[in-house]
C-alpha positions as a LaTeX table, in Angstrom:
\begin{tabular}{lrrr}
\hline
Residue & $x$ (\AA) & $y$ (\AA) & $z$ (\AA) \\
\hline
Thr1 & $-15.42$ & 44.40 & $-22.37$ \\
Leu2 & $-12.90$ & 43.57 & $-25.10$ \\
Ile3 & $-12.33$ & 40.05 & $-23.87$ \\
Ala4 & $-16.00$ & 39.16 & $-24.55$ \\
Glu5 & $-15.62$ & 40.16 & $-28.16$ \\
Ala6 & $-14.26$ & 37.74 & $-30.77$ \\
Ser7 & $-12.46$ & 40.65 & $-32.60$ \\
Ala8 & $-10.18$ & 41.06 & $-29.49$ \\
Leu9 & $-8.65$ & 37.65 & $-30.25$ \\
Asn10 & $-5.34$ & 37.58 & $-32.05$ \\
Asn11 & $-4.55$ & 35.10 & $-34.79$ \\
Phe12 & $-2.43$ & 32.04 & $-33.73$ \\
Asp13 & 1.22 & 32.03 & $-34.75$ \\
Met14 & 2.81 & 28.67 & $-34.58$ \\
Asn15 & 6.35 & 30.27 & $-34.40$ \\
Lys16 & 5.59 & 32.21 & $-31.27$ \\
Gln17 & 5.72 & 31.01 & $-27.55$ \\
Ile18 & 2.44 & 29.65 & $-26.21$ \\
Thr19 & 1.32 & 30.60 & $-22.71$ \\
Val20 & $-1.99$ & 29.18 & $-21.12$ \\
Gln21 & $-3.51$ & 30.62 & $-18.00$ \\
Cys22 & $-5.88$ & 28.33 & $-16.08$ \\
Asp23 & $-7.86$ & 28.68 & $-12.93$ \\
Ser24 & $-10.51$ & 27.11 & $-10.97$ \\
Ser25 & $-13.10$ & 28.87 & $-8.86$ \\
Gln26 & $-15.53$ & 27.16 & $-6.53$ \\
Asn27 & $-17.97$ & 26.33 & $-9.39$ \\
Ala28 & $-16.16$ & 26.63 & $-12.68$ \\
Leu29 & $-12.98$ & 26.34 & $-14.72$ \\
Gly30 & $-11.42$ & 29.12 & $-16.91$ \\
Cys31 & $-8.43$ & 29.16 & $-19.35$ \\
Cys32 & $-6.98$ & 31.52 & $-21.90$ \\
Leu33 & $-4.33$ & 30.86 & $-24.48$ \\
Leu34 & $-1.92$ & 33.82 & $-24.93$ \\
Gln35 & 0.85 & 34.86 & $-27.34$ \\
Asp36 & 2.83 & 38.04 & $-26.70$ \\
Asn37 & 0.44 & 38.53 & $-23.79$ \\
Lys38 & $-2.54$ & 38.87 & $-26.07$ \\
Pro39 & $-5.42$ & 36.41 & $-26.07$ \\
Val40 & $-5.73$ & 33.88 & $-28.98$ \\
Ala41 & $-8.46$ & 31.75 & $-27.40$ \\
Phe42 & $-10.40$ & 31.41 & $-24.17$ \\
Ala43 & $-12.78$ & 28.88 & $-22.68$ \\
Ser44 & $-14.67$ & 28.14 & $-19.50$ \\
Arg45 & $-17.11$ & 25.64 & $-18.09$ \\
Ser46 & $-19.08$ & 24.92 & $-14.99$ \\
Leu47 & $-18.08$ & 22.11 & $-12.70$ \\
Thr48 & $-20.28$ & 19.16 & $-12.39$ \\
Pro49 & $-21.94$ & 18.40 & $-9.04$ \\
Thr50 & $-19.21$ & 15.80 & $-8.44$ \\
Glu51 & $-16.42$ & 18.12 & $-9.41$ \\
Ile52 & $-17.63$ & 20.90 & $-7.09$ \\
Asn53 & $-16.74$ & 18.62 & $-4.17$ \\
Tyr54 & $-13.17$ & 18.09 & $-5.37$ \\
Ala55 & $-10.34$ & 19.46 & $-3.19$ \\
Gln56 & $-8.88$ & 22.73 & $-4.43$ \\
Ile57 & $-5.65$ & 21.03 & $-5.66$ \\
Glu58 & $-7.66$ & 18.65 & $-7.69$ \\
Lys59 & $-9.88$ & 21.45 & $-9.14$ \\
Glu60 & $-6.64$ & 23.24 & $-10.23$ \\
Leu61 & $-5.15$ & 20.14 & $-11.88$ \\
Leu62 & $-8.51$ & 19.67 & $-13.50$ \\
Ser63 & $-8.40$ & 23.06 & $-14.99$ \\
Ile64 & $-5.05$ & 22.21 & $-16.62$ \\
Thr65 & $-6.28$ & 18.98 & $-18.16$ \\
Tyr66 & $-9.30$ & 20.99 & $-19.37$ \\
Glu67 & $-7.26$ & 23.59 & $-21.15$ \\
Leu68 & $-4.97$ & 21.01 & $-22.62$ \\
Ser69 & $-7.92$ & 19.24 & $-24.05$ \\
Lys70 & $-9.75$ & 22.37 & $-25.09$ \\
Phe71 & $-6.74$ & 23.90 & $-26.90$ \\
His72 & $-5.32$ & 20.57 & $-28.18$ \\
Asn73 & $-5.08$ & 21.85 & $-31.72$ \\
Tyr74 & $-2.86$ & 24.69 & $-30.61$ \\
Val75 & $-0.71$ & 23.06 & $-27.92$ \\
Tyr76 & $-0.17$ & 19.45 & $-29.06$ \\
Gly77 & 3.48 & 18.97 & $-30.08$ \\
Asn78 & 4.48 & 22.43 & $-28.93$ \\
Lys79 & 6.40 & 23.24 & $-25.67$ \\
Ile80 & 4.11 & 25.62 & $-23.74$ \\
Ile81 & 4.07 & 27.51 & $-20.48$ \\
Val82 & 1.11 & 26.85 & $-18.10$ \\
Asn83 & 0.22 & 29.58 & $-15.48$ \\
Asn84 & $-1.59$ & 28.67 & $-12.41$ \\
Asp85 & $-2.03$ & 30.32 & $-9.05$ \\
His86 & $-2.01$ & 27.21 & $-6.88$ \\
Leu87 & 1.54 & 26.85 & $-5.56$ \\
Pro88 & 1.22 & 23.26 & $-4.12$ \\
Leu89 & 0.53 & 22.04 & $-7.68$ \\
Val90 & 4.01 & 22.95 & $-8.83$ \\
Ser91 & 5.71 & 20.56 & $-6.46$ \\
Leu92 & 3.04 & 17.88 & $-6.90$ \\
Leu93 & 3.48 & 17.71 & $-10.75$ \\
Lys94 & 7.21 & 17.29 & $-10.20$ \\
Lys95 & 6.70 & 14.02 & $-8.34$ \\
Pro96 & 6.97 & 10.68 & $-10.16$ \\
Ile97 & 3.40 & 9.27 & $-10.74$ \\
Asp98 & 4.06 & 6.42 & $-8.26$ \\
Lys99 & 4.75 & 8.90 & $-5.51$ \\
Ile100 & 1.38 & 10.54 & $-5.91$ \\
Lys101 & $-0.96$ & 8.63 & $-3.50$ \\
Asn102 & $-4.19$ & 10.51 & $-4.34$ \\
Asn103 & $-5.83$ & 8.39 & $-7.03$ \\
Arg104 & $-7.75$ & 11.33 & $-8.63$ \\
Leu105 & $-4.59$ & 13.47 & $-8.90$ \\
Arg106 & $-2.66$ & 10.56 & $-10.30$ \\
Arg107 & $-5.31$ & 10.00 & $-12.96$ \\
Leu108 & $-5.51$ & 13.68 & $-13.88$ \\
Lys109 & $-1.74$ & 13.97 & $-14.18$ \\
Ile110 & $-1.66$ & 10.93 & $-16.54$ \\
Lys111 & $-4.00$ & 12.93 & $-18.81$ \\
Thr112 & $-1.33$ & 15.58 & $-19.21$ \\
Tyr113 & 1.28 & 13.10 & $-20.44$ \\
Pro114 & 0.80 & 13.71 & $-24.22$ \\
Tyr115 & 1.72 & 17.27 & $-23.82$ \\
Thr116 & 4.90 & 19.09 & $-23.24$ \\
Tyr117 & 4.59 & 22.02 & $-20.83$ \\
Val118 & 6.21 & 23.84 & $-17.94$ \\
Leu119 & 4.06 & 24.81 & $-15.05$ \\
Glu120 & 4.72 & 28.19 & $-13.53$ \\
Tyr121 & 3.19 & 29.68 & $-10.38$ \\
Val122 & 1.62 & 33.05 & $-10.98$ \\
Pro123 & $-0.06$ & 34.94 & $-8.03$ \\
Gly124 & $-3.80$ & 35.18 & $-8.40$ \\
Pro125 & $-4.03$ & 39.02 & $-8.99$ \\
Lys126 & $-1.86$ & 38.53 & $-12.00$ \\
Leu127 & $-3.88$ & 35.59 & $-13.41$ \\
Phe128 & $-6.73$ & 37.96 & $-14.07$ \\
Ile129 & $-7.97$ & 36.60 & $-17.41$ \\
Ala130 & $-8.29$ & 32.91 & $-16.29$ \\
Asp131 & $-9.63$ & 34.09 & $-12.98$ \\
Leu132 & $-12.40$ & 36.17 & $-14.74$ \\
Leu133 & $-13.33$ & 33.31 & $-17.02$ \\
Ser134 & $-13.66$ & 30.88 & $-14.04$ \\
Arg135 & $-16.00$ & 33.25 & $-12.35$ \\
Asn136 & $-17.99$ & 34.09 & $-15.49$ \\
Ile137 & $-18.90$ & 30.86 & $-17.16$ \\
Val138 & $-19.10$ & 30.85 & $-21.04$ \\
His139 & $-20.53$ & 27.28 & $-21.19$ \\
Lys140 & $-22.43$ & 25.17 & $-18.83$ \\
Thr141 & $-21.07$ & 21.72 & $-18.89$ \\
Pro142 & $-23.51$ & 19.31 & $-20.63$ \\
Val143 & $-23.97$ & 15.90 & $-19.27$ \\
Ser144 & $-22.42$ & 14.30 & $-22.36$ \\
Glu145 & $-19.06$ & 15.87 & $-21.40$ \\
Ile146 & $-18.78$ & 14.05 & $-18.09$ \\
Glu147 & $-16.60$ & 11.11 & $-18.70$ \\
Met148 & $-17.73$ & 7.66 & $-17.59$ \\
Thr149 & $-14.38$ & 7.13 & $-15.81$ \\
Asp150 & $-15.02$ & 10.29 & $-13.68$ \\
Val151 & $-18.37$ & 8.86 & $-12.63$ \\
Val152 & $-16.97$ & 5.49 & $-11.73$ \\
His153 & $-14.12$ & 7.01 & $-9.83$ \\
Thr154 & $-16.27$ & 9.24 & $-7.79$ \\
Val155 & $-17.68$ & 6.11 & $-6.20$ \\
Gln156 & $-14.32$ & 5.30 & $-4.83$ \\
Ile157 & $-11.86$ & 8.09 & $-4.20$ \\
Ala158 & $-9.88$ & 6.63 & $-1.32$ \\
Pro159 & $-8.85$ & 2.98 & $-1.44$ \\
Glu160 & $-11.47$ & 0.52 & $-0.48$ \\
Leu161 & $-11.15$ & $-0.52$ & 3.17 \\
Leu162 & $-11.78$ & $-4.08$ & 4.13 \\
Ile163 & $-13.20$ & $-3.53$ & 7.65 \\
Ser164 & $-16.17$ & $-4.67$ & 9.59 \\
Ala165 & $-19.26$ & $-2.36$ & 9.51 \\
Lys166 & $-19.08$ & $-2.09$ & 13.31 \\
Lys167 & $-15.40$ & $-0.79$ & 13.25 \\
Phe168 & $-16.13$ & 1.45 & 10.19 \\
Lys169 & $-18.85$ & 3.32 & 12.07 \\
Leu170 & $-16.72$ & 3.50 & 15.09 \\
Tyr171 & $-13.91$ & 5.12 & 13.03 \\
Gln172 & $-16.43$ & 7.45 & 11.48 \\
Arg173 & $-17.83$ & 8.62 & 14.77 \\
Glu174 & $-14.48$ & 9.14 & 16.43 \\
Thr175 & $-13.07$ & 10.94 & 13.44 \\
Leu176 & $-15.94$ & 13.35 & 13.65 \\
Asn177 & $-15.39$ & 13.80 & 17.45 \\
Asp178 & $-11.62$ & 14.18 & 17.27 \\
Glu179 & $-10.59$ & 17.74 & 17.81 \\
Val180 & $-7.91$ & 17.67 & 15.15 \\
Leu181 & $-9.60$ & 15.58 & 12.48 \\
Ser182 & $-12.88$ & 17.46 & 12.72 \\
Leu183 & $-10.97$ & 20.43 & 11.56 \\
Val184 & $-9.35$ & 18.39 & 8.82 \\
Leu185 & $-12.72$ & 17.44 & 7.59 \\
Gln186 & $-13.62$ & 21.07 & 7.24 \\
Tyr187 & $-10.43$ & 22.28 & 5.55 \\
Tyr188 & $-9.16$ & 19.34 & 3.51 \\
Lys189 & $-10.03$ & 21.14 & 0.25 \\
Asp190 & $-7.16$ & 23.69 & 0.78 \\
Gly191 & $-4.65$ & 21.64 & $-1.21$ \\
Tyr192 & $-3.18$ & 19.00 & 1.06 \\
Asp193 & $-2.63$ & 15.50 & $-0.18$ \\
Ile194 & $-5.49$ & 14.10 & 1.75 \\
Thr195 & $-8.84$ & 12.47 & 0.95 \\
Val196 & $-11.99$ & 12.40 & 2.81 \\
Gln197 & $-14.41$ & 9.58 & 2.09 \\
Asp198 & $-17.51$ & 8.46 & 4.08 \\
Gly199 & $-16.40$ & 10.60 & 7.03 \\
Leu200 & $-12.84$ & 9.09 & 7.30 \\
Val201 & $-9.68$ & 10.95 & 6.56 \\
Tyr202 & $-6.86$ & 9.45 & 4.49 \\
Leu203 & $-3.41$ & 10.77 & 4.11 \\
Glu204 & $-1.44$ & 9.29 & 1.22 \\
Asn205 & $-3.98$ & 6.43 & 1.13 \\
Lys206 & $-3.48$ & 5.66 & 4.86 \\
Ile207 & $-6.34$ & 5.97 & 7.19 \\
Val208 & $-5.72$ & 8.69 & 9.85 \\
Ile209 & $-6.61$ & 7.31 & 13.21 \\
Pro210 & $-8.45$ & 9.52 & 15.72 \\
Lys211 & $-6.62$ & 10.08 & 19.01 \\
Lys212 & $-9.19$ & 8.15 & 21.00 \\
Leu213 & $-8.74$ & 5.06 & 18.89 \\
Arg214 & $-4.87$ & 4.91 & 18.82 \\
Lys215 & $-4.55$ & 2.76 & 21.82 \\
Thr216 & $-6.92$ & 0.29 & 20.30 \\
Ile217 & $-4.82$ & 0.07 & 17.18 \\
Leu218 & $-1.73$ & $-0.26$ & 19.26 \\
Thr219 & $-3.30$ & $-3.11$ & 21.21 \\
Leu220 & $-4.39$ & $-4.83$ & 17.98 \\
Leu221 & $-0.92$ & $-4.57$ & 16.61 \\
His222 & 0.62 & $-5.75$ & 19.87 \\
Glu223 & $-1.64$ & $-8.86$ & 19.82 \\
Thr224 & 0.41 & $-10.11$ & 16.89 \\
His225 & 3.33 & $-10.25$ & 19.44 \\
Leu226 & 5.66 & $-9.55$ & 16.66 \\
Ser227 & 8.74 & $-7.36$ & 17.02 \\
Ser228 & 8.09 & $-3.60$ & 16.97 \\
His229 & 9.78 & $-3.52$ & 13.65 \\
Lys230 & 7.33 & $-5.99$ & 12.14 \\
Gln231 & 4.47 & $-4.19$ & 13.78 \\
Lys232 & 5.57 & $-0.98$ & 12.02 \\
Phe233 & 5.64 & $-2.89$ & 8.73 \\
Leu234 & 2.04 & $-4.05$ & 9.21 \\
Ala235 & 0.98 & $-0.44$ & 10.20 \\
Lys236 & 2.80 & 1.63 & 7.54 \\
Ser237 & 0.55 & 0.86 & 4.61 \\
Ile238 & $-2.70$ & 1.15 & 6.58 \\
Phe239 & $-2.53$ & 3.62 & 9.55 \\
Tyr240 & $-1.23$ & 7.11 & 10.16 \\
Trp241 & $-1.04$ & 9.48 & 13.01 \\
Pro242 & 1.83 & 11.81 & 14.04 \\
Gly243 & 4.48 & 9.77 & 16.01 \\
Ile244 & 2.97 & 6.35 & 15.16 \\
Asn245 & 6.34 & 4.54 & 15.04 \\
Ser246 & 7.58 & 5.81 & 18.41 \\
Asp247 & 4.11 & 4.87 & 19.86 \\
Ile248 & 4.46 & 1.34 & 18.57 \\
Cys249 & 7.99 & 1.00 & 20.14 \\
Asn250 & 6.97 & 2.49 & 23.52 \\
Phe251 & 3.84 & 0.39 & 23.69 \\
Ala252 & 5.93 & $-2.82$ & 23.08 \\
Glu253 & 8.37 & $-1.93$ & 25.79 \\
Asp254 & 5.58 & $-2.06$ & 28.41 \\
Tyr255 & 5.00 & $-5.85$ & 28.02 \\
Ser256 & 7.34 & $-7.83$ & 30.22 \\
Leu257 & 6.82 & $-11.06$ & 28.37 \\
Cys258 & 7.98 & $-9.67$ & 25.09 \\
Gln259 & 11.08 & $-8.29$ & 26.60 \\
Lys260 & 11.88 & $-11.57$ & 28.28 \\
Leu261 & 11.53 & $-13.41$ & 24.99 \\
Lys262 & 13.58 & $-10.78$ & 23.27 \\
Arg263 & 16.37 & $-11.22$ & 25.83 \\
Asn264 & 16.26 & $-15.01$ & 25.51 \\
Gln265 & 16.79 & $-15.06$ & 21.74 \\
Ile266 & 19.97 & $-16.91$ & 20.72 \\
Lys267 & 21.57 & $-16.25$ & 17.62 \\
Gln268 & 23.00 & $-19.28$ & 15.68 \\
Thr269 & 25.62 & $-19.50$ & 13.07 \\
Leu270 & 23.86 & $-20.82$ & 9.89 \\
Ile271 & 25.19 & $-22.51$ & 6.72 \\
Asn272 & 23.82 & $-20.43$ & 3.79 \\
His273 & 21.93 & $-22.36$ & 1.13 \\
Glu274 & 21.19 & $-21.17$ & $-2.36$ \\
Ile275 & 17.87 & $-19.36$ & $-2.56$ \\
Pro276 & 15.37 & $-20.88$ & $-5.00$ \\
Asn277 & 13.85 & $-18.64$ & $-7.67$ \\
Ala278 & 10.22 & $-19.63$ & $-6.89$ \\
Pro279 & 8.25 & $-20.33$ & $-3.61$ \\
Phe280 & 7.79 & $-23.79$ & $-2.13$ \\
Ile281 & 10.50 & $-25.24$ & $-4.48$ \\
Lys282 & 12.85 & $-25.81$ & $-1.58$ \\
Ile283 & 11.65 & $-26.26$ & 2.10 \\
Gly284 & 13.27 & $-27.14$ & 5.44 \\
Leu285 & 11.65 & $-29.60$ & 7.89 \\
Asp286 & 12.36 & $-30.08$ & 11.56 \\
Met287 & 10.76 & $-31.26$ & 14.78 \\
Ala288 & 10.03 & $-29.23$ & 17.86 \\
Glu289 & 8.78 & $-30.13$ & 21.34 \\
Tyr290 & 7.09 & $-27.76$ & 23.73 \\
Lys291 & 5.21 & $-28.50$ & 26.85 \\
Ser292 & 5.08 & $-32.33$ & 26.11 \\
Ser293 & 3.56 & $-31.59$ & 22.66 \\
Asn294 & 5.29 & $-32.41$ & 19.38 \\
Tyr295 & 5.29 & $-30.17$ & 16.33 \\
Leu296 & 6.31 & $-30.49$ & 12.68 \\
Ile297 & 8.06 & $-27.23$ & 11.61 \\
Val298 & 8.01 & $-26.37$ & 7.85 \\
Val299 & 9.85 & $-23.37$ & 6.41 \\
Asp300 & 9.88 & $-22.26$ & 2.68 \\
Tyr301 & 13.40 & $-21.10$ & 1.67 \\
Tyr302 & 12.05 & $-18.63$ & $-0.84$ \\
Ser303 & 9.31 & $-16.83$ & 1.07 \\
Arg304 & 10.05 & $-17.71$ & 4.74 \\
Trp305 & 6.58 & $-19.00$ & 5.12 \\
Leu306 & 6.19 & $-20.89$ & 8.40 \\
Glu307 & 3.97 & $-23.78$ & 9.25 \\
Ile308 & 3.66 & $-25.15$ & 12.89 \\
Ile309 & 1.83 & $-28.52$ & 12.66 \\
Glu310 & 0.97 & $-30.36$ & 15.97 \\
Ile311 & 1.39 & $-34.09$ & 15.67 \\
Arg312 & 0.58 & $-36.80$ & 18.21 \\
His313 & 3.47 & $-39.04$ & 17.26 \\
Lys314 & 6.91 & $-38.47$ & 15.69 \\
Asp315 & 6.90 & $-41.52$ & 13.59 \\
Thr316 & 7.33 & $-41.26$ & 9.78 \\
Ser317 & 3.80 & $-42.25$ & 8.74 \\
Thr318 & 2.33 & $-39.47$ & 10.90 \\
Ile319 & 4.74 & $-36.91$ & 9.37 \\
Ile320 & 3.87 & $-38.01$ & 5.84 \\
Ser321 & 0.16 & $-37.77$ & 6.59 \\
Lys322 & 0.71 & $-34.08$ & 7.55 \\
Leu323 & 2.86 & $-33.19$ & 4.62 \\
Lys324 & 0.47 & $-34.56$ & 1.85 \\
Pro325 & $-2.28$ & $-31.93$ & 2.43 \\
Leu326 & 0.41 & $-29.37$ & 2.72 \\
Phe327 & 1.83 & $-30.19$ & $-0.65$ \\
Ser328 & $-1.70$ & $-30.29$ & $-2.17$ \\
Lys329 & $-2.07$ & $-26.68$ & $-1.11$ \\
Phe330 & 1.29 & $-25.19$ & $-2.03$ \\
Gly331 & 2.66 & $-27.77$ & $-4.51$ \\
Ile332 & 5.33 & $-30.52$ & $-4.19$ \\
Pro333 & 8.71 & $-29.11$ & $-3.35$ \\
Met334 & 11.70 & $-30.17$ & $-5.52$ \\
Glu335 & 14.01 & $-30.32$ & $-2.54$ \\
Ile336 & 13.57 & $-30.91$ & 1.33 \\
Ile337 & 16.38 & $-30.11$ & 3.68 \\
Ala338 & 15.92 & $-31.99$ & 7.04 \\
Asp339 & 17.64 & $-33.85$ & 9.75 \\
Asn340 & 18.60 & $-37.43$ & 9.20 \\
Met341 & 15.87 & $-38.94$ & 11.40 \\
Pro342 & 13.01 & $-39.52$ & 10.78 \\
Phe343 & 13.37 & $-37.89$ & 7.36 \\
Gly344 & 16.17 & $-40.23$ & 6.21 \\
Ser345 & 14.09 & $-43.32$ & 7.03 \\
Arg346 & 13.37 & $-45.83$ & 4.26 \\
Glu347 & 9.57 & $-45.09$ & 4.39 \\
Phe348 & 10.19 & $-41.33$ & 3.95 \\
Leu349 & 12.63 & $-41.76$ & 1.11 \\
Lys350 & 10.02 & $-44.01$ & $-0.56$ \\
Phe351 & 7.51 & $-41.14$ & $-0.13$ \\
Ala352 & 10.04 & $-38.83$ & $-1.73$ \\
Asn353 & 10.56 & $-41.10$ & $-4.60$ \\
Asp354 & 6.78 & $-41.70$ & $-5.18$ \\
Trp355 & 6.06 & $-37.88$ & $-5.00$ \\
Glu356 & 9.27 & $-36.91$ & $-6.97$ \\
Phe357 & 11.19 & $-34.67$ & $-4.62$ \\
Glu358 & 14.72 & $-34.96$ & $-3.26$ \\
Val359 & 15.76 & $-35.23$ & 0.41 \\
Asn360 & 19.03 & $-33.68$ & 1.69 \\
Thr361 & 19.55 & $-34.73$ & 5.28 \\
Ala362 & 21.78 & $-32.79$ & 7.70 \\
Ser363 & 24.76 & $-34.62$ & 9.33 \\
Pro364 & 24.36 & $-35.06$ & 13.13 \\
His365 & 27.69 & $-33.31$ & 13.54 \\
Tyr366 & 26.61 & $-30.31$ & 11.49 \\
Pro367 & 22.92 & $-29.50$ & 12.32 \\
Gln368 & 23.52 & $-26.01$ & 11.13 \\
Ser369 & 23.33 & $-27.17$ & 7.63 \\
Asn370 & 19.61 & $-27.34$ & 8.28 \\
Gly371 & 19.88 & $-23.88$ & 9.76 \\
Leu372 & 16.76 & $-22.35$ & 8.30 \\
Ala373 & 14.46 & $-25.11$ & 9.80 \\
Glu374 & 16.52 & $-24.86$ & 12.94 \\
Lys375 & 15.74 & $-21.19$ & 13.09 \\
Gly376 & 12.17 & $-21.94$ & 12.39 \\
Val377 & 12.01 & $-24.17$ & 15.47 \\
Gly378 & 13.33 & $-21.28$ & 17.59 \\
Ile379 & 10.64 & $-18.97$ & 16.16 \\
Ala380 & 8.03 & $-21.64$ & 16.57 \\
Lys381 & 8.94 & $-22.22$ & 20.28 \\
Lys382 & 8.78 & $-18.41$ & 20.89 \\
Ile383 & 5.33 & $-18.38$ & 19.20 \\
Leu384 & 4.12 & $-21.27$ & 21.22 \\
Gln385 & 5.37 & $-19.82$ & 24.49 \\
Lys386 & 3.64 & $-16.45$ & 23.79 \\
Cys387 & 0.40 & $-18.13$ & 22.82 \\
Lys388 & 0.38 & $-20.60$ & 25.71 \\
Glu389 & 1.34 & $-18.10$ & 28.43 \\
Glu390 & $-1.12$ & $-15.37$ & 27.25 \\
Gly391 & $-3.83$ & $-17.49$ & 25.96 \\
His392 & $-3.66$ & $-16.42$ & 22.36 \\
Asp393 & $-4.77$ & $-18.27$ & 19.24 \\
Ile394 & $-1.65$ & $-19.74$ & 17.59 \\
Asp395 & $-3.32$ & $-19.67$ & 14.14 \\
Leu396 & $-4.15$ & $-16.00$ & 14.50 \\
Tyr397 & $-0.41$ & $-15.25$ & 15.47 \\
Leu398 & 0.78 & $-17.22$ & 12.46 \\
Leu399 & $-1.55$ & $-15.14$ & 10.25 \\
Asn400 & 0.02 & $-12.02$ & 11.49 \\
Tyr401 & 3.45 & $-13.43$ & 11.21 \\
Arg402 & 2.90 & $-14.37$ & 7.56 \\
Asn403 & 1.76 & $-10.81$ & 6.90 \\
Ser404 & 4.83 & $-9.19$ & 8.47 \\
Asn405 & 7.92 & $-8.49$ & 6.49 \\
Val406 & 10.88 & $-10.83$ & 5.97 \\
Ala407 & 14.11 & $-9.47$ & 7.52 \\
Asn408 & 15.85 & $-7.00$ & 5.17 \\
Leu409 & 12.95 & $-7.04$ & 2.72 \\
Asp410 & 9.79 & $-4.98$ & 2.30 \\
Phe411 & 7.74 & $-8.16$ & 1.40 \\
Ser412 & 5.90 & $-10.57$ & 3.74 \\
Pro413 & 5.93 & $-14.37$ & 3.45 \\
Ala414 & 2.31 & $-14.03$ & 2.30 \\
Gln415 & 3.28 & $-11.67$ & $-0.48$ \\
Leu416 & 6.27 & $-13.73$ & $-1.66$ \\
Leu417 & 4.30 & $-17.02$ & $-1.53$ \\
Met418 & 0.81 & $-15.89$ & $-2.51$ \\
Asn419 & 1.49 & $-12.55$ & $-4.11$ \\
Arg420 & $-1.07$ & $-10.90$ & $-1.80$ \\
Thr421 & $-1.60$ & $-9.77$ & 1.77 \\
Leu422 & $-3.92$ & $-12.04$ & 3.89 \\
Arg423 & $-6.87$ & $-10.30$ & 5.57 \\
Ser424 & $-6.44$ & $-10.23$ & 9.30 \\
Lys425 & $-8.12$ & $-8.38$ & 12.13 \\
Leu426 & $-6.24$ & $-5.32$ & 11.09 \\
Pro427 & $-8.14$ & $-3.33$ & 8.47 \\
Thr428 & $-6.80$ & $-4.02$ & 5.12 \\
Phe429 & $-7.04$ & $-2.14$ & 1.76 \\
Ile430 & $-8.54$ & $-4.06$ & $-1.20$ \\
Asp431 & $-5.58$ & $-3.24$ & $-3.38$ \\
Glu432 & $-3.25$ & $-4.96$ & $-0.85$ \\
Val433 & $-4.99$ & $-8.21$ & $-1.70$ \\
Thr434 & $-2.99$ & $-8.41$ & $-4.97$ \\
Val435 & 0.51 & $-6.95$ & $-4.45$ \\
Lys436 & 2.66 & $-6.17$ & $-7.46$ \\
Arg437 & 6.28 & $-6.77$ & $-6.73$ \\
Ser438 & 9.63 & $-7.02$ & $-8.41$ \\
Arg439 & 11.09 & $-10.49$ & $-8.85$ \\
Val440 & 13.07 & $-11.30$ & $-5.73$ \\
Thr441 & 16.02 & $-13.69$ & $-6.33$ \\
Ala442 & 17.57 & $-13.74$ & $-2.88$ \\
Val443 & 16.44 & $-13.23$ & 0.68 \\
\hline
\end{tabular}
C-alpha cells in the first residue's frame, strides 16, 4: 500500500496546521503526523511486556506521549491537534494534575507538559491510519528504549499499603470472591480510573473493600469511638465502597453508649486565644478526676494534640515529673495556660523560670479563660468513660483521636504536630506517613 512507501509522505510545512493521529492496540502503539490530511511521518512500536498489562486508558495516553516524543522536531513549539479514539481520555486530560489519582496516568500526563496540543476525540473507524499502524508494527521496541522510571514504577502502581500480611491475604481472597469486584478485576482495563495490584482493587488510590469485609471495617472504625464525622475522615483517604458514609453513620447509631455520651455533651462558652504559628508553642494544662483516679490533661493550642496522663497525686512535684518527659518529646512551650492551682505555685513558677517558659493562670472567677484545656477535660472524661465501660485501651483510643481531623479542618492533630499520619490498626498508605500541607495559621 502507499502508506508503506516513503514516497507517499509529504514534505513538512511549518506554516501549516499539524494534526497527529495516535492509537493503541493490545500489543502496539501507532501514530501518524498529518498536514492537509496527508501523511508527513508515521511510527509504531510494540509494547513492552509490562506495558501490555496497562489499562486501556493508560495505553492510549502512552500513545500520545510516544507520538510527541517521536515527532518532537515537528511538534515542539507548535500548537497541534491530537486525534485519539478513547473518549475517557478527553475528560481526564482536562483535570488538574492533583485531581488525577492514578500514579501512572499522572506521570504520563506530566510528560506532555512541554507541548501545546488540543486533544480531539475521533471515532475508531475514522482513525484508520494510526489504527493500522498500531496493528502492524514497524519497529519492535528494543530493551534500551524502556525507561528505568517505567521499570521502577511497575513495581508499585497503587500506593503502598501498610497492612499486616494476614489482613492483606484476607482482602485479596475476599476481593476475588466478591461478586462485584471479581468482575472489576476482569474488566478494569476498559478505561476507568481504577488500579489493580496484587489482587486488590483501588479506586482513586483508595482500596475498594469487598462486601463481606465491610462490617469488619465499620467495626474497626467504630472501635475508635470517635464521632461519625471523624470516622468518615479516617476512612476517606483509605477505603471506598458505594454508600460508605451512610453505612458509617448507620453503624454508629446502633450503639447506645455513643448516643448517651453524645446527648450528655455540654457546650461551654470559651474565651478565644490567639493561635500560635507553630505546634507546641502554647499549651493548656488542667486536672481531671474520673472514678477516683486523677489525670493531667495537656492540649496543644496549635494542633489540638491531646495528652491524658494518669497521676497518683495532684501535687506540683508529681505534675512537673510528668511534664519534663513530655517537653523532651515535643519541645519546651513558650507559654502555658492553666488554672491558678497548682500551676501558680511557687515550685511550678520556679520550674517555669528554669525551663524558660511563661505561665498564664486563669482567674477562679473566669475559668473559661482556660477554655481549651477545660474542653480537653470534657473530651478526656468522655474518652475515659468509653474506655472504662467497654474495656477499650485508652492509648489506642488516643492514637485514633490524634489521627482524626480537627473541627473545621481537613488535618488531624498528628498531621499538624508531626506532619504525618500515625500508623494505627486501620490500614495506612505509605504516602500518608509524610503529609504535605499548607501552612495553617488559625484553627
